[in-house]
Short mmCIF file of C-alpha atoms in Angstrom, two decimals:
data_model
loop_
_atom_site.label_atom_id
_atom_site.label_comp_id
_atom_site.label_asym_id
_atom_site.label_seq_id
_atom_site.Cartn_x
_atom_site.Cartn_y
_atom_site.Cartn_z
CA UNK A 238 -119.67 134.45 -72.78
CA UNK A 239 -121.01 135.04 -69.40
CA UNK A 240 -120.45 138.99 -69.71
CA UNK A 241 -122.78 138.83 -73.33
CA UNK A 242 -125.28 136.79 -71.39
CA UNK A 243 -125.75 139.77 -68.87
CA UNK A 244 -125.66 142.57 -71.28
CA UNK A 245 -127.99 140.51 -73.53
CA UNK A 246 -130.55 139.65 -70.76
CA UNK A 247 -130.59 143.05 -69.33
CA UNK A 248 -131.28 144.64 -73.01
CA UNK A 249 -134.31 142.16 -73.04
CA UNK A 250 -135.73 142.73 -70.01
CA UNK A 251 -135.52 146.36 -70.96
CA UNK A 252 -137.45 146.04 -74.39
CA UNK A 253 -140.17 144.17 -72.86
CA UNK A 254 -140.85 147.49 -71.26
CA UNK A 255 -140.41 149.53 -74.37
CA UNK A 256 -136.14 151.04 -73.58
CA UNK A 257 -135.11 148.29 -77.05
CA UNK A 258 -131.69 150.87 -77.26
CA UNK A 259 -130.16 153.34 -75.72
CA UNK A 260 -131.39 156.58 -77.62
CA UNK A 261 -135.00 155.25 -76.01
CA UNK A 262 -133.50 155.22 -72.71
CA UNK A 263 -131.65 158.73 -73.28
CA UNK A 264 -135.19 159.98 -74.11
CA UNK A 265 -136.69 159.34 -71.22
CA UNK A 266 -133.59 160.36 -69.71
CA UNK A 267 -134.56 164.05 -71.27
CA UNK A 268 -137.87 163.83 -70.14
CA UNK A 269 -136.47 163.32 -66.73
CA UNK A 270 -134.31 166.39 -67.11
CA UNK A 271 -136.98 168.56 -68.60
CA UNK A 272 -139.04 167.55 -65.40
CA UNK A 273 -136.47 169.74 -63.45
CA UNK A 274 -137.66 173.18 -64.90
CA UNK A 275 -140.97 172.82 -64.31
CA UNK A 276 -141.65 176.19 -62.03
CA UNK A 277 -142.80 174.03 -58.95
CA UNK A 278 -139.99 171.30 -59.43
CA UNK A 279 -137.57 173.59 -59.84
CA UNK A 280 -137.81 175.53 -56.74
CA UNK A 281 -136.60 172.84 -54.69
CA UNK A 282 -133.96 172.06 -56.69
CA UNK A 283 -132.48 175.71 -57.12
CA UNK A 284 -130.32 175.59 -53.91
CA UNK A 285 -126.97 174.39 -52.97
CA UNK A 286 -128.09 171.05 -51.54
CA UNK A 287 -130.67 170.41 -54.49
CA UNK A 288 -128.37 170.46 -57.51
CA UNK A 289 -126.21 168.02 -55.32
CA UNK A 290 -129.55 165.93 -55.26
CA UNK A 291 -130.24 166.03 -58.55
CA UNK A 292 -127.28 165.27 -59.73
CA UNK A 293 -127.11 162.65 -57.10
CA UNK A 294 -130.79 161.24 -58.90
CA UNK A 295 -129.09 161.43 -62.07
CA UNK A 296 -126.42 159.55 -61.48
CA UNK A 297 -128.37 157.17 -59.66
CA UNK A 298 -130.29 156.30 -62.83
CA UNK A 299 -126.89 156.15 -64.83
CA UNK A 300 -125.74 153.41 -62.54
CA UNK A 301 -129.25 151.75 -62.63
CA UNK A 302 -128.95 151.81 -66.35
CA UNK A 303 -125.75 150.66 -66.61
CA UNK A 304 -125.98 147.30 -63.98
CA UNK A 305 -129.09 146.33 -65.91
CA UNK A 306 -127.15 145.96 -69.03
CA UNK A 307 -124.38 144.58 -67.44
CA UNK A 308 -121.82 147.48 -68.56
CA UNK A 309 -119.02 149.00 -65.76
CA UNK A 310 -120.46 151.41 -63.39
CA UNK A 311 -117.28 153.45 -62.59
CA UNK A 312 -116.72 156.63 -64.81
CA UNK A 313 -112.76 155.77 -65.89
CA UNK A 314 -112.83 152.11 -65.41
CA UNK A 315 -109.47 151.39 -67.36
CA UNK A 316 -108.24 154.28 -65.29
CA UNK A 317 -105.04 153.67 -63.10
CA UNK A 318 -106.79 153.74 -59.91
CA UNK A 319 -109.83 151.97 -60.91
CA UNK A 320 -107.50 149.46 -62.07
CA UNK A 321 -105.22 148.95 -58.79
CA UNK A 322 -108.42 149.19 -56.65
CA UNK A 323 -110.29 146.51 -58.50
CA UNK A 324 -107.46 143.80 -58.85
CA UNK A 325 -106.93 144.61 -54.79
CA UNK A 326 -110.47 143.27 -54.44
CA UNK A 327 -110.20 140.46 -56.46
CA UNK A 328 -107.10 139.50 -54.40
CA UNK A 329 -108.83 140.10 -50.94
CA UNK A 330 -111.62 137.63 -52.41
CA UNK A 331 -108.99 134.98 -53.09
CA UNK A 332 -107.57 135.37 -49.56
CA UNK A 333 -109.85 136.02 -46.99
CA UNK A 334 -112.90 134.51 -48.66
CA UNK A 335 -112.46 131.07 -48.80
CA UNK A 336 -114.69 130.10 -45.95
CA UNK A 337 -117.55 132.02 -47.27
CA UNK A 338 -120.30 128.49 -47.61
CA UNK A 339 -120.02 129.17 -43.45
CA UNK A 340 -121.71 132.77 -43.64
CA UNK A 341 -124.38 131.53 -46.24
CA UNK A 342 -125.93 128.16 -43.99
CA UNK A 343 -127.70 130.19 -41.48
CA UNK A 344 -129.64 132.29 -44.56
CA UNK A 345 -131.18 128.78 -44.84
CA UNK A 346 -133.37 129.60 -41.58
CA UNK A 347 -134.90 131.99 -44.51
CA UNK A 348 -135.84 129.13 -46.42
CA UNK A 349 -137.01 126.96 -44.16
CA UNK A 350 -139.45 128.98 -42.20
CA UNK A 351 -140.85 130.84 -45.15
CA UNK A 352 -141.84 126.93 -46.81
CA UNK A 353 -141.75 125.48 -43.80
CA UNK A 354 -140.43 122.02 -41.85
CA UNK A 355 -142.86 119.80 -43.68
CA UNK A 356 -141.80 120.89 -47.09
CA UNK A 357 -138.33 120.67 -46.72
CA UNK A 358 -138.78 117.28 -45.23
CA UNK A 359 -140.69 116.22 -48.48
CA UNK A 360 -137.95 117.39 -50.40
CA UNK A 361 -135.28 115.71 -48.68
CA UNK A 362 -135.46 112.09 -50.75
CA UNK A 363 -134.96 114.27 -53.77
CA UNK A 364 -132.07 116.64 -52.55
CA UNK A 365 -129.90 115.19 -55.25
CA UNK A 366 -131.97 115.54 -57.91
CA UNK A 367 -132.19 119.09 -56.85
CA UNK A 368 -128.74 120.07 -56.90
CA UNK A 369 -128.15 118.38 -60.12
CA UNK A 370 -128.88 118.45 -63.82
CA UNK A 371 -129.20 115.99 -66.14
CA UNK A 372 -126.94 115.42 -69.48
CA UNK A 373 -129.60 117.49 -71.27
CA UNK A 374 -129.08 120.41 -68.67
CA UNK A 375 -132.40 120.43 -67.39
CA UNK A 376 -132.81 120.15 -63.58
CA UNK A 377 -133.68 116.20 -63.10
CA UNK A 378 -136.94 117.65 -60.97
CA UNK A 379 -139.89 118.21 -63.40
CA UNK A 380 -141.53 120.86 -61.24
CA UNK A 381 -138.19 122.62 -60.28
CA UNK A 382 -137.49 122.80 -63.80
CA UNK A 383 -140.49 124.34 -64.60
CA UNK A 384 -140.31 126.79 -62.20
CA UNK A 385 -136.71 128.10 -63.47
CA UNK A 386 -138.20 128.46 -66.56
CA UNK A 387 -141.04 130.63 -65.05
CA UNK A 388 -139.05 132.40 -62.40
CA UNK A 389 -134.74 133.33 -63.58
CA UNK A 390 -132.57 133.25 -60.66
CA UNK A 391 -133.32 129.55 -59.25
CA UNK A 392 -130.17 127.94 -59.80
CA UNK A 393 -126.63 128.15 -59.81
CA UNK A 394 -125.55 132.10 -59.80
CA UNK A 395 -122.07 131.47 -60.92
CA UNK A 396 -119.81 134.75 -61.17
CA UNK A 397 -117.90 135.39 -64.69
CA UNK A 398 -114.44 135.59 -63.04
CA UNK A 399 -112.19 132.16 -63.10
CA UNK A 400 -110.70 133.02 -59.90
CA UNK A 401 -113.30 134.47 -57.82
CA UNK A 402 -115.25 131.18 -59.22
CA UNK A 403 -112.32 128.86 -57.80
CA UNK A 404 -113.04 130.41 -54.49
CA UNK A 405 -116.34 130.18 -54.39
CA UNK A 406 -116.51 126.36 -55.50
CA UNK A 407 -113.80 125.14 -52.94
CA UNK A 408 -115.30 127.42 -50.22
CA UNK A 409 -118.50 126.15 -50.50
CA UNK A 410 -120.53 129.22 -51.53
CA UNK A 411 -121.91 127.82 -55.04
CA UNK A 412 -123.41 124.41 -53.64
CA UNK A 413 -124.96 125.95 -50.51
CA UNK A 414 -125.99 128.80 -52.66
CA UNK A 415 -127.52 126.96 -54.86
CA UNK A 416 -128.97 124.58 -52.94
CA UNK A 417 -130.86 127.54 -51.11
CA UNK A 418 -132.47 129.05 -54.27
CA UNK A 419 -133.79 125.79 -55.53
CA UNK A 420 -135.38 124.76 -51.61
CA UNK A 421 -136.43 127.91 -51.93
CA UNK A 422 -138.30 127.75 -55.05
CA UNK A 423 -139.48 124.17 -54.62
CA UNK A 424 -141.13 124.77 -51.08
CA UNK A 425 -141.96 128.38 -51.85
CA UNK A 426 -144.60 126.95 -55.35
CA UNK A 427 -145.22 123.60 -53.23
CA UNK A 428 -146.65 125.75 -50.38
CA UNK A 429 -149.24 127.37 -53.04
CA UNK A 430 -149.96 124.27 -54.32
CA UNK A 431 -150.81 123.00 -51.18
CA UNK A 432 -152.95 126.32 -50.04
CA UNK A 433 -154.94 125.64 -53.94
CA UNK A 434 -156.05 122.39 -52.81
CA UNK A 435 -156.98 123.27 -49.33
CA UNK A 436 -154.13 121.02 -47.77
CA UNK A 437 -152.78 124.46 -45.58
CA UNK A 438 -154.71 127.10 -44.18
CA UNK A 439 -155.17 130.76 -46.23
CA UNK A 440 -154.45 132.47 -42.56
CA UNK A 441 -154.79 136.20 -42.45
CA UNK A 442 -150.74 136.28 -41.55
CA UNK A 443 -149.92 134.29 -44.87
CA UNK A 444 -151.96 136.13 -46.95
CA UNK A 445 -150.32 139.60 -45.39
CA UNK A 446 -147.79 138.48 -47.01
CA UNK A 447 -149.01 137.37 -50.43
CA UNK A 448 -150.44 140.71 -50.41
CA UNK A 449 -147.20 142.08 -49.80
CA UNK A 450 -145.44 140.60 -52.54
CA UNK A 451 -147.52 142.22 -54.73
CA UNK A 452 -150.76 139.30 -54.57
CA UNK A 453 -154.60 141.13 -55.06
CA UNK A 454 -156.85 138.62 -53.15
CA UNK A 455 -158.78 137.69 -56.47
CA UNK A 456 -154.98 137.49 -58.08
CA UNK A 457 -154.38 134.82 -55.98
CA UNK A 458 -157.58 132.68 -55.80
CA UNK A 459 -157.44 132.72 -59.51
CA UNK A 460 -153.47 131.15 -58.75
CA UNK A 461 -154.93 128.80 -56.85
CA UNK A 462 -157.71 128.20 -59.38
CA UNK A 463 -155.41 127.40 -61.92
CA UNK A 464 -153.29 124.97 -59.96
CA UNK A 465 -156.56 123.12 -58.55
CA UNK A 466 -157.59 122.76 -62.80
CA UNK A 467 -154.21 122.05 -64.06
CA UNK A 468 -151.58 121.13 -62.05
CA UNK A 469 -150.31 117.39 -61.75
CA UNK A 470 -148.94 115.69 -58.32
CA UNK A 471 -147.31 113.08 -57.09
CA UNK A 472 -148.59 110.86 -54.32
CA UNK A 473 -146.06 109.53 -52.04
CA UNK A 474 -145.31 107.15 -49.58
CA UNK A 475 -143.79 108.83 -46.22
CA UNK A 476 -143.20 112.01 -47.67
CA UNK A 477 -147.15 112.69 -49.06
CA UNK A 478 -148.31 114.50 -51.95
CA UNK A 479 -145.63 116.76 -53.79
CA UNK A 480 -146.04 118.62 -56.80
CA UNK A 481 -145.11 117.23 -60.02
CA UNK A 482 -145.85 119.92 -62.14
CA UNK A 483 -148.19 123.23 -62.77
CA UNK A 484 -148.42 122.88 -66.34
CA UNK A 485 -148.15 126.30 -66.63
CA UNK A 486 -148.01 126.21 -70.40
CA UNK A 487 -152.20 125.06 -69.96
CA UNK A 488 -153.14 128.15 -67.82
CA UNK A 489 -155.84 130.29 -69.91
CA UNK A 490 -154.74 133.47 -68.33
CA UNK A 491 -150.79 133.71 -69.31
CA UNK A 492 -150.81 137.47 -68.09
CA UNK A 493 -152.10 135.97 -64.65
CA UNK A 494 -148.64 133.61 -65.17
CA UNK A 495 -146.59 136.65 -65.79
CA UNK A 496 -147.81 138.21 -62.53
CA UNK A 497 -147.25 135.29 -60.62
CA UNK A 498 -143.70 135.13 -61.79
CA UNK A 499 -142.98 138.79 -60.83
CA UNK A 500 -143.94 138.04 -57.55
CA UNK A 501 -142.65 134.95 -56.47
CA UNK A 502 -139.37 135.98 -57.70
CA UNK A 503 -139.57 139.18 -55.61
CA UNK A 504 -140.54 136.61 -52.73
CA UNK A 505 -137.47 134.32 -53.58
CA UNK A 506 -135.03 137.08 -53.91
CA UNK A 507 -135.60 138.23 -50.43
CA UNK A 508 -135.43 134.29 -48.99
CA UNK A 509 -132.31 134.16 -50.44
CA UNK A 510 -131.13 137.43 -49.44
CA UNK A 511 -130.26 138.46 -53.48
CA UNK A 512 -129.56 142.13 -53.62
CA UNK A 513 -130.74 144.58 -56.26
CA UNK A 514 -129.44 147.55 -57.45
CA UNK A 515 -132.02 149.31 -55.75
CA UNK A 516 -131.16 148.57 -52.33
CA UNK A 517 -127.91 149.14 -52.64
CA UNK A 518 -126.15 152.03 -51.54
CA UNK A 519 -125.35 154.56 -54.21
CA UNK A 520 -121.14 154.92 -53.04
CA UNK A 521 -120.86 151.34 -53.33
CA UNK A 522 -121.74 150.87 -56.74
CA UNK A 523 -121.19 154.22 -58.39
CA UNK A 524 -116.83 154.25 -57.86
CA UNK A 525 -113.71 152.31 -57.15
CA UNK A 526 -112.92 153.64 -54.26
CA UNK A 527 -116.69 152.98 -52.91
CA UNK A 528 -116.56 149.47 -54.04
CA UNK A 529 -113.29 148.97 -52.18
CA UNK A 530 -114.57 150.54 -48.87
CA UNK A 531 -117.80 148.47 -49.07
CA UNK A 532 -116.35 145.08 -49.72
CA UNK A 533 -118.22 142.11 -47.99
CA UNK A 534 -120.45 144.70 -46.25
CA UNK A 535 -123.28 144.85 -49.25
CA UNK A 536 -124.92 142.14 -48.25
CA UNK A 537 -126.11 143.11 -44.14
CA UNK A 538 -126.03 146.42 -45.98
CA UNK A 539 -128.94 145.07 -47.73
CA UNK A 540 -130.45 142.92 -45.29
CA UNK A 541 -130.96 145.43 -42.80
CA UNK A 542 -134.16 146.64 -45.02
CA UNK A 543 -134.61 143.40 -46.38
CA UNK A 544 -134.88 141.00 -43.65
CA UNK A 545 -134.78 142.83 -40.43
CA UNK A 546 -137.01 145.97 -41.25
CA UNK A 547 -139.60 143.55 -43.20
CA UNK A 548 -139.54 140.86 -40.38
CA UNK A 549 -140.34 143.76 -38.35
CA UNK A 550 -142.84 145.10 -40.62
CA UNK A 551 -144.54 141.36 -41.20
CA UNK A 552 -144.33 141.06 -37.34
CA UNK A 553 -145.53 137.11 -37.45
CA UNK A 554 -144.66 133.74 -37.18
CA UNK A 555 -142.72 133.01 -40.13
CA UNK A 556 -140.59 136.28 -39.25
CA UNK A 557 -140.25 134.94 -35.31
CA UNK A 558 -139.15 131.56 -36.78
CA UNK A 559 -136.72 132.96 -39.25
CA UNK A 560 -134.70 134.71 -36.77
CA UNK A 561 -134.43 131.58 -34.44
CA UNK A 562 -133.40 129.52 -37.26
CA UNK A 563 -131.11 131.64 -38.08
CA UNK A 564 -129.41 132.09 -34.98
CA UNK A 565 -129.68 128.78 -34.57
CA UNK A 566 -128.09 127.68 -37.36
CA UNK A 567 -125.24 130.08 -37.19
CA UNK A 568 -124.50 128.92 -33.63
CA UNK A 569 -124.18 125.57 -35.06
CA UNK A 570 -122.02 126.00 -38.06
CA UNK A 571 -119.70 128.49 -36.02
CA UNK A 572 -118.86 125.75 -33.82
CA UNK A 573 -118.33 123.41 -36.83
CA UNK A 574 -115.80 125.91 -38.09
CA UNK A 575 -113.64 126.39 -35.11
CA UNK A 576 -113.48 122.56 -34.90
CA UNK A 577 -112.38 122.23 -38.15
CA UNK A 578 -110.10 125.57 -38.29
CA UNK A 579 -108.43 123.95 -35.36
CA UNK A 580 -107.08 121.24 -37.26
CA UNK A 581 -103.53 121.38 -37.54
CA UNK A 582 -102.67 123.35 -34.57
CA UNK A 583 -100.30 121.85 -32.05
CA UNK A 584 -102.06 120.58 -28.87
CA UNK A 585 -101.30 123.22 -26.45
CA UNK A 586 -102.08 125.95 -29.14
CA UNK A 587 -105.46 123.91 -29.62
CA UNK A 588 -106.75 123.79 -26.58
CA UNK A 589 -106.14 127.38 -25.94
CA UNK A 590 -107.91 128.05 -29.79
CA UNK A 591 -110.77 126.04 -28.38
CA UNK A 592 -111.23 126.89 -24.77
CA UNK A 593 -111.39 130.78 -26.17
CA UNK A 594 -113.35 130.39 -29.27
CA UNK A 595 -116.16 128.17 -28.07
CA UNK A 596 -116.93 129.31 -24.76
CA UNK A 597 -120.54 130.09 -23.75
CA UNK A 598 -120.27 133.85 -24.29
CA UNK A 599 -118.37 133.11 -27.71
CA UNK A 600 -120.98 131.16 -29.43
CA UNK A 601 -123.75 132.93 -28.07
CA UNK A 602 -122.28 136.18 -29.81
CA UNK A 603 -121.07 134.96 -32.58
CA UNK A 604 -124.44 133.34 -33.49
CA UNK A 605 -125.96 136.52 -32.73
CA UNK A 606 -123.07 138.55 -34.96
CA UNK A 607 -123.75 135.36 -38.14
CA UNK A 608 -127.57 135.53 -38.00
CA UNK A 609 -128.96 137.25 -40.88
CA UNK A 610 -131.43 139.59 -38.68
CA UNK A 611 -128.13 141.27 -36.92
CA UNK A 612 -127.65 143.14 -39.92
CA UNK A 613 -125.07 146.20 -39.70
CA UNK A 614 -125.75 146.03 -35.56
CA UNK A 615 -122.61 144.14 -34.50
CA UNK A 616 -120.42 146.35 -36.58
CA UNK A 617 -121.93 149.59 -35.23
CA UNK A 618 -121.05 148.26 -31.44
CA UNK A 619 -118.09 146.88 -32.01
CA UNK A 620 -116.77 150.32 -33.51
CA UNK A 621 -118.45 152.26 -31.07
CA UNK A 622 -116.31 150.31 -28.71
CA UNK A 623 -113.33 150.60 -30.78
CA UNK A 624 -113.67 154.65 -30.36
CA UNK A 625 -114.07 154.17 -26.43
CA UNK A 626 -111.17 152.12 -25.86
CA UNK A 627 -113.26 148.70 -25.20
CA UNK A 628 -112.22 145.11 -26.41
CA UNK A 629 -114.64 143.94 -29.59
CA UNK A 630 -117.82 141.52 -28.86
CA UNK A 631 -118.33 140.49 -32.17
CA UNK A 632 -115.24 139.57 -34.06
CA UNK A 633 -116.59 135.99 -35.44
CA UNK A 634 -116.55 136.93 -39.02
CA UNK A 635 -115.98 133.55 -41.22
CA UNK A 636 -113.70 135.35 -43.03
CA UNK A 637 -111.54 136.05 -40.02
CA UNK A 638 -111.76 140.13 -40.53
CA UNK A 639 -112.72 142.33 -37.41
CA UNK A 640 -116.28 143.41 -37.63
CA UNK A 641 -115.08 146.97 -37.03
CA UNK A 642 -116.05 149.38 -39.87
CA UNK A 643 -112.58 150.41 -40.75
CA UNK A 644 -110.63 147.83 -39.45
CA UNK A 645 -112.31 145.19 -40.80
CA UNK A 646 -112.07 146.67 -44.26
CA UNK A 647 -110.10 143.89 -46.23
CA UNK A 648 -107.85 146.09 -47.98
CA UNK A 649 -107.04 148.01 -44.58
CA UNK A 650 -106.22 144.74 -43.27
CA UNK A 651 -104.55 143.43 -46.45
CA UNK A 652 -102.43 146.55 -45.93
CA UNK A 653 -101.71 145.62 -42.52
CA UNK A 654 -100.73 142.36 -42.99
CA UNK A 655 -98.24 142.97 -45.94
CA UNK A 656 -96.70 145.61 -43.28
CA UNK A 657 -96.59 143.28 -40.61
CA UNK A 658 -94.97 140.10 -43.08
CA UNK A 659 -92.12 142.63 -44.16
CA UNK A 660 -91.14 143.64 -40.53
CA UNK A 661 -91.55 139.68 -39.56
CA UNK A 662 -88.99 138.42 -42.24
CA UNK A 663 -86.61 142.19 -42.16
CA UNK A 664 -86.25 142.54 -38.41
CA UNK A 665 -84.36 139.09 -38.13
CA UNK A 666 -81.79 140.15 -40.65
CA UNK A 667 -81.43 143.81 -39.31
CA UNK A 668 -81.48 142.75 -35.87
CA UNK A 669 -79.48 139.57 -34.57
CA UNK A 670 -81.15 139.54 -31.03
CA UNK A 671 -84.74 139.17 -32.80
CA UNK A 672 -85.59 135.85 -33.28
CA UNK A 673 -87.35 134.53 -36.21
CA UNK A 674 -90.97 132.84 -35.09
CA UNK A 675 -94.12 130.71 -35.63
CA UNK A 676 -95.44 134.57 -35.52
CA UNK A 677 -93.63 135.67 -38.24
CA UNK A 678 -94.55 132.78 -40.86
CA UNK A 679 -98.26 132.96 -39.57
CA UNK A 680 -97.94 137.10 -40.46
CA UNK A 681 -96.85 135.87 -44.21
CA UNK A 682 -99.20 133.55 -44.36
CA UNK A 683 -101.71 135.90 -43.60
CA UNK A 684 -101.01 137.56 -47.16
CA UNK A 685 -101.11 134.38 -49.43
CA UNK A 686 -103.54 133.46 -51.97
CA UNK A 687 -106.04 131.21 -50.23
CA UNK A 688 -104.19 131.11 -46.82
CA UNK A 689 -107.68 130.65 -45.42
CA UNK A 690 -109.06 127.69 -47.62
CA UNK A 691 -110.05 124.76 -45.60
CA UNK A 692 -107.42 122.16 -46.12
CA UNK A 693 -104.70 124.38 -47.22
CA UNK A 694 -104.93 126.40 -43.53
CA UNK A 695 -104.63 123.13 -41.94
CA UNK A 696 -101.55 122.14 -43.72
CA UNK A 697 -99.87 125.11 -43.57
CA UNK A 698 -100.76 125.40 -39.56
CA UNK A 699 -99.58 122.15 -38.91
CA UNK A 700 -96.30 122.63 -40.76
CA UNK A 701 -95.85 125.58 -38.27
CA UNK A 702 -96.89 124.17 -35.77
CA UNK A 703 -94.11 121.55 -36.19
CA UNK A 704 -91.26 123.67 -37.66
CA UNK A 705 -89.57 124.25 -34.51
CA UNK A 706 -89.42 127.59 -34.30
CA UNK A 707 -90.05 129.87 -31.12
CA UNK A 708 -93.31 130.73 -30.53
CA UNK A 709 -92.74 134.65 -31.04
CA UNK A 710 -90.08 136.71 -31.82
CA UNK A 711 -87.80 137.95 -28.64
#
């Protein structure tokens, strides 16, 4: 069901812009292709390295195509490899990403800063309502109803596959997630709501970024004429006036609508740090093989033009105050995380966990390493170091992988651990003077199914912990 809801919604998206099947979209496919021989075109394209960029372009649009309409991207998907290489990610998801809602907390600095304190504070009585729906299966908010009507992508983004679903629920990922699209969304139309009717200040900083969004000045003056004629609020007691609904259905001008949509869901995709196919790169999305080497890295793939290049770009406030929310945040949760990943250790092994992992210098980098504005940087330093010989700064991933580029790969490490489990449990048998050890159960249950889930680590650490065993193998 979920897989017919992509392909269906893609195939609509692409009518409403005239490709209704897929001999339109192979025409303008031709067209494209016929571009190539034009005289002036085709000069640049006649050497070695331009027929490897336009097939490159080609391809890219095959792949664009493809992800739209929610069909596989890789050439021989029921190949052999294709096959091995996508079941090995699905098992690296169920057992190194089961802390996961850690890593997606600090994106809330995103949120917060782009609608700001006072928003989020309004919204706090109603955080329940929120994150729920009603027996209908509307959102119990009016106005956060009505704006996931107007703008797809507010609310739960549930993945199709039953066990990458049962990691993400029990990890955390789908609440947190969710909860960030709907703030998001709530605080993002609340804030033009309160701009319409004069309650915040059009500064030239905010409306930089209206503009860049895709916002003409008169575009948005005739949003906030609209809102100021039609919309409905609430008044309230501590929290003061909230939206209760735009009545969007009222507006005059439903093409004005449709533009507003369009751009507040290119605003709320990049709060929530939602990649596209377009920012993606190409080797990650085209092949098995890419997919497998780019695991877990898409997303500070994506937000190193997303969020650190725009903040850059936008060079304000809002940007300023993302970044130290973010790094706040991170420094938080990561201490949060050790506490609670400590659980179940034996005292001695405990305080040494502790004493190492939340020193000064340890939070300070791994808040730095967590933040969404560090991007690809920690993984480019840390390898760098790697190839010189050096110890790694950043290796706070809440996953528990190295932040190295190939070491951190989860099916390198996947592979390591497997090797690692077969020496700890063979070398005991083959060799009587080698002891059997804590180490060698915590190697195998390195390469379990959800080894890593909060809870289940626990349990299994403390069972370790008290199974009387030598420490390591002798």
């Amino acid at each position: 069901m979920g897989s017919y809801i992509e392909q269906m919604s893609g195939q609509i998206a692409l009518a409403r812009i005239g490709i209704k099947s897929k001999q339109d979209y192979n025409k303008i496919l031709k067209k494209v292709k016929d571009s190539y021989e034009i005289p002036e075109i085709a000069k640049k394209y006649s050497t070695g390295t331009g027929k490897k960029r336009k097939a490159f372009e080609l391809d890219t649009l095959e792949t664009i195509y493809k992800n739209i309409i929610g069909i596989p991207t890789e050439k021989n998907i029921q190949g052999g490899l294709a096959t091995v290489l996508r079941n090995l990610r699905k098992y690296n998801y169920v057992n190194v990403f089961n802390q996961v809602g850690f890593s997606q907390i600090p994106e809330m600095g995103n949120v917060i800063s782009s609608g700001g304190v006072r928003a989020m504070v309004k919204y706090m009585p109603e955080y329940k309502k929120i994150l729920t729906r009603a027996k209908n299966g509307k959102v119990n908010n009016e106005f956060l109803d009505e704006m996931e009507t107007l703008v797809s992508g507010t609310g739960a983004n549930r993945l199709i596959d039953s066990t990458i679903n049962r990691t993400d629920d029990f990890s955390g990922f789908h609440a947190i997630d969710t909860m960030s699209r709907r703030l998001a969304a709530i605080t993002s139309f609340d804030k033009l709501a309160m701009l319409a009717t004069g309650r915040l200040k059009l500064t030239d900083a905010l409306l930089k970024r209206y503009r860049n969004i895709g916002f003409s000045d008169s575009e948005l003056q005739d949003v906030f004429k609209n809102i100021r004629e039609n919309a409905t609020f609430i008044e309230g007691g501590l929290t003061g006036r909230k939206i209760r609904r735009f009545n969007i259905d009222k507006w005059k001008d439903q093409d004005l609508v449709n533009k507003m949509s369009l751009y507040m869901a290119r605003h709320l995709k990049r709060v929530v740090q939602e990649n596209n196919y377009g920012e993606m790169l190409a080797v990650g999305t085209d092949s098995g093989i890419g997919k497998t080497m780019l695991q877990f890295r898409n997303f500070v793939i994506t937000a190193y033009s997303k969020q650190l290049l725009h903040g850059l770009h936008m060079r304000d406030f809002t940007a300023f105050a993302s970044v130290m929310t973010s790094t706040f945040l991170a420094s938080l949760v990561y201490v949060a995380q050790t506490h609670i990943q400590a659980i179940g250790k034996s005292s001695e092994d405990k305080k040494e966990f502790l004493e190492k992992r939340l020193s000064f210098g340890s939070i300070g980098r791994a808040a730095f390493q967590r933040s969404t504005y560090s991007t690809l940087l920690p993984a480019f330093i840390d390898t760098g170091r790697a190839i010189g010989g050096a110890e790694p700064l950043f290796n706070y991933r809440s996953s528990g992988l190295e932040i190295n580029l190939i070491t951190g790969n989860p099916t390198y490490r996947l592979g390591e651990k497997v090797l690692g489990a077969i020496q700890g449990v063979t070398k005991p048998i083959l060799d009587d003077e080698y002891d059997f050890s804590k180490q060698s159960l915590y190697k195998i249950k390195a390469i379990a199914p959800y080894q890593n889930m909060l809870g289940i680590t626990n349990i299994l650490q403390y069972l370790i912990s008290g199974s009387g065993l030598p420490d390591k193998s002798k």
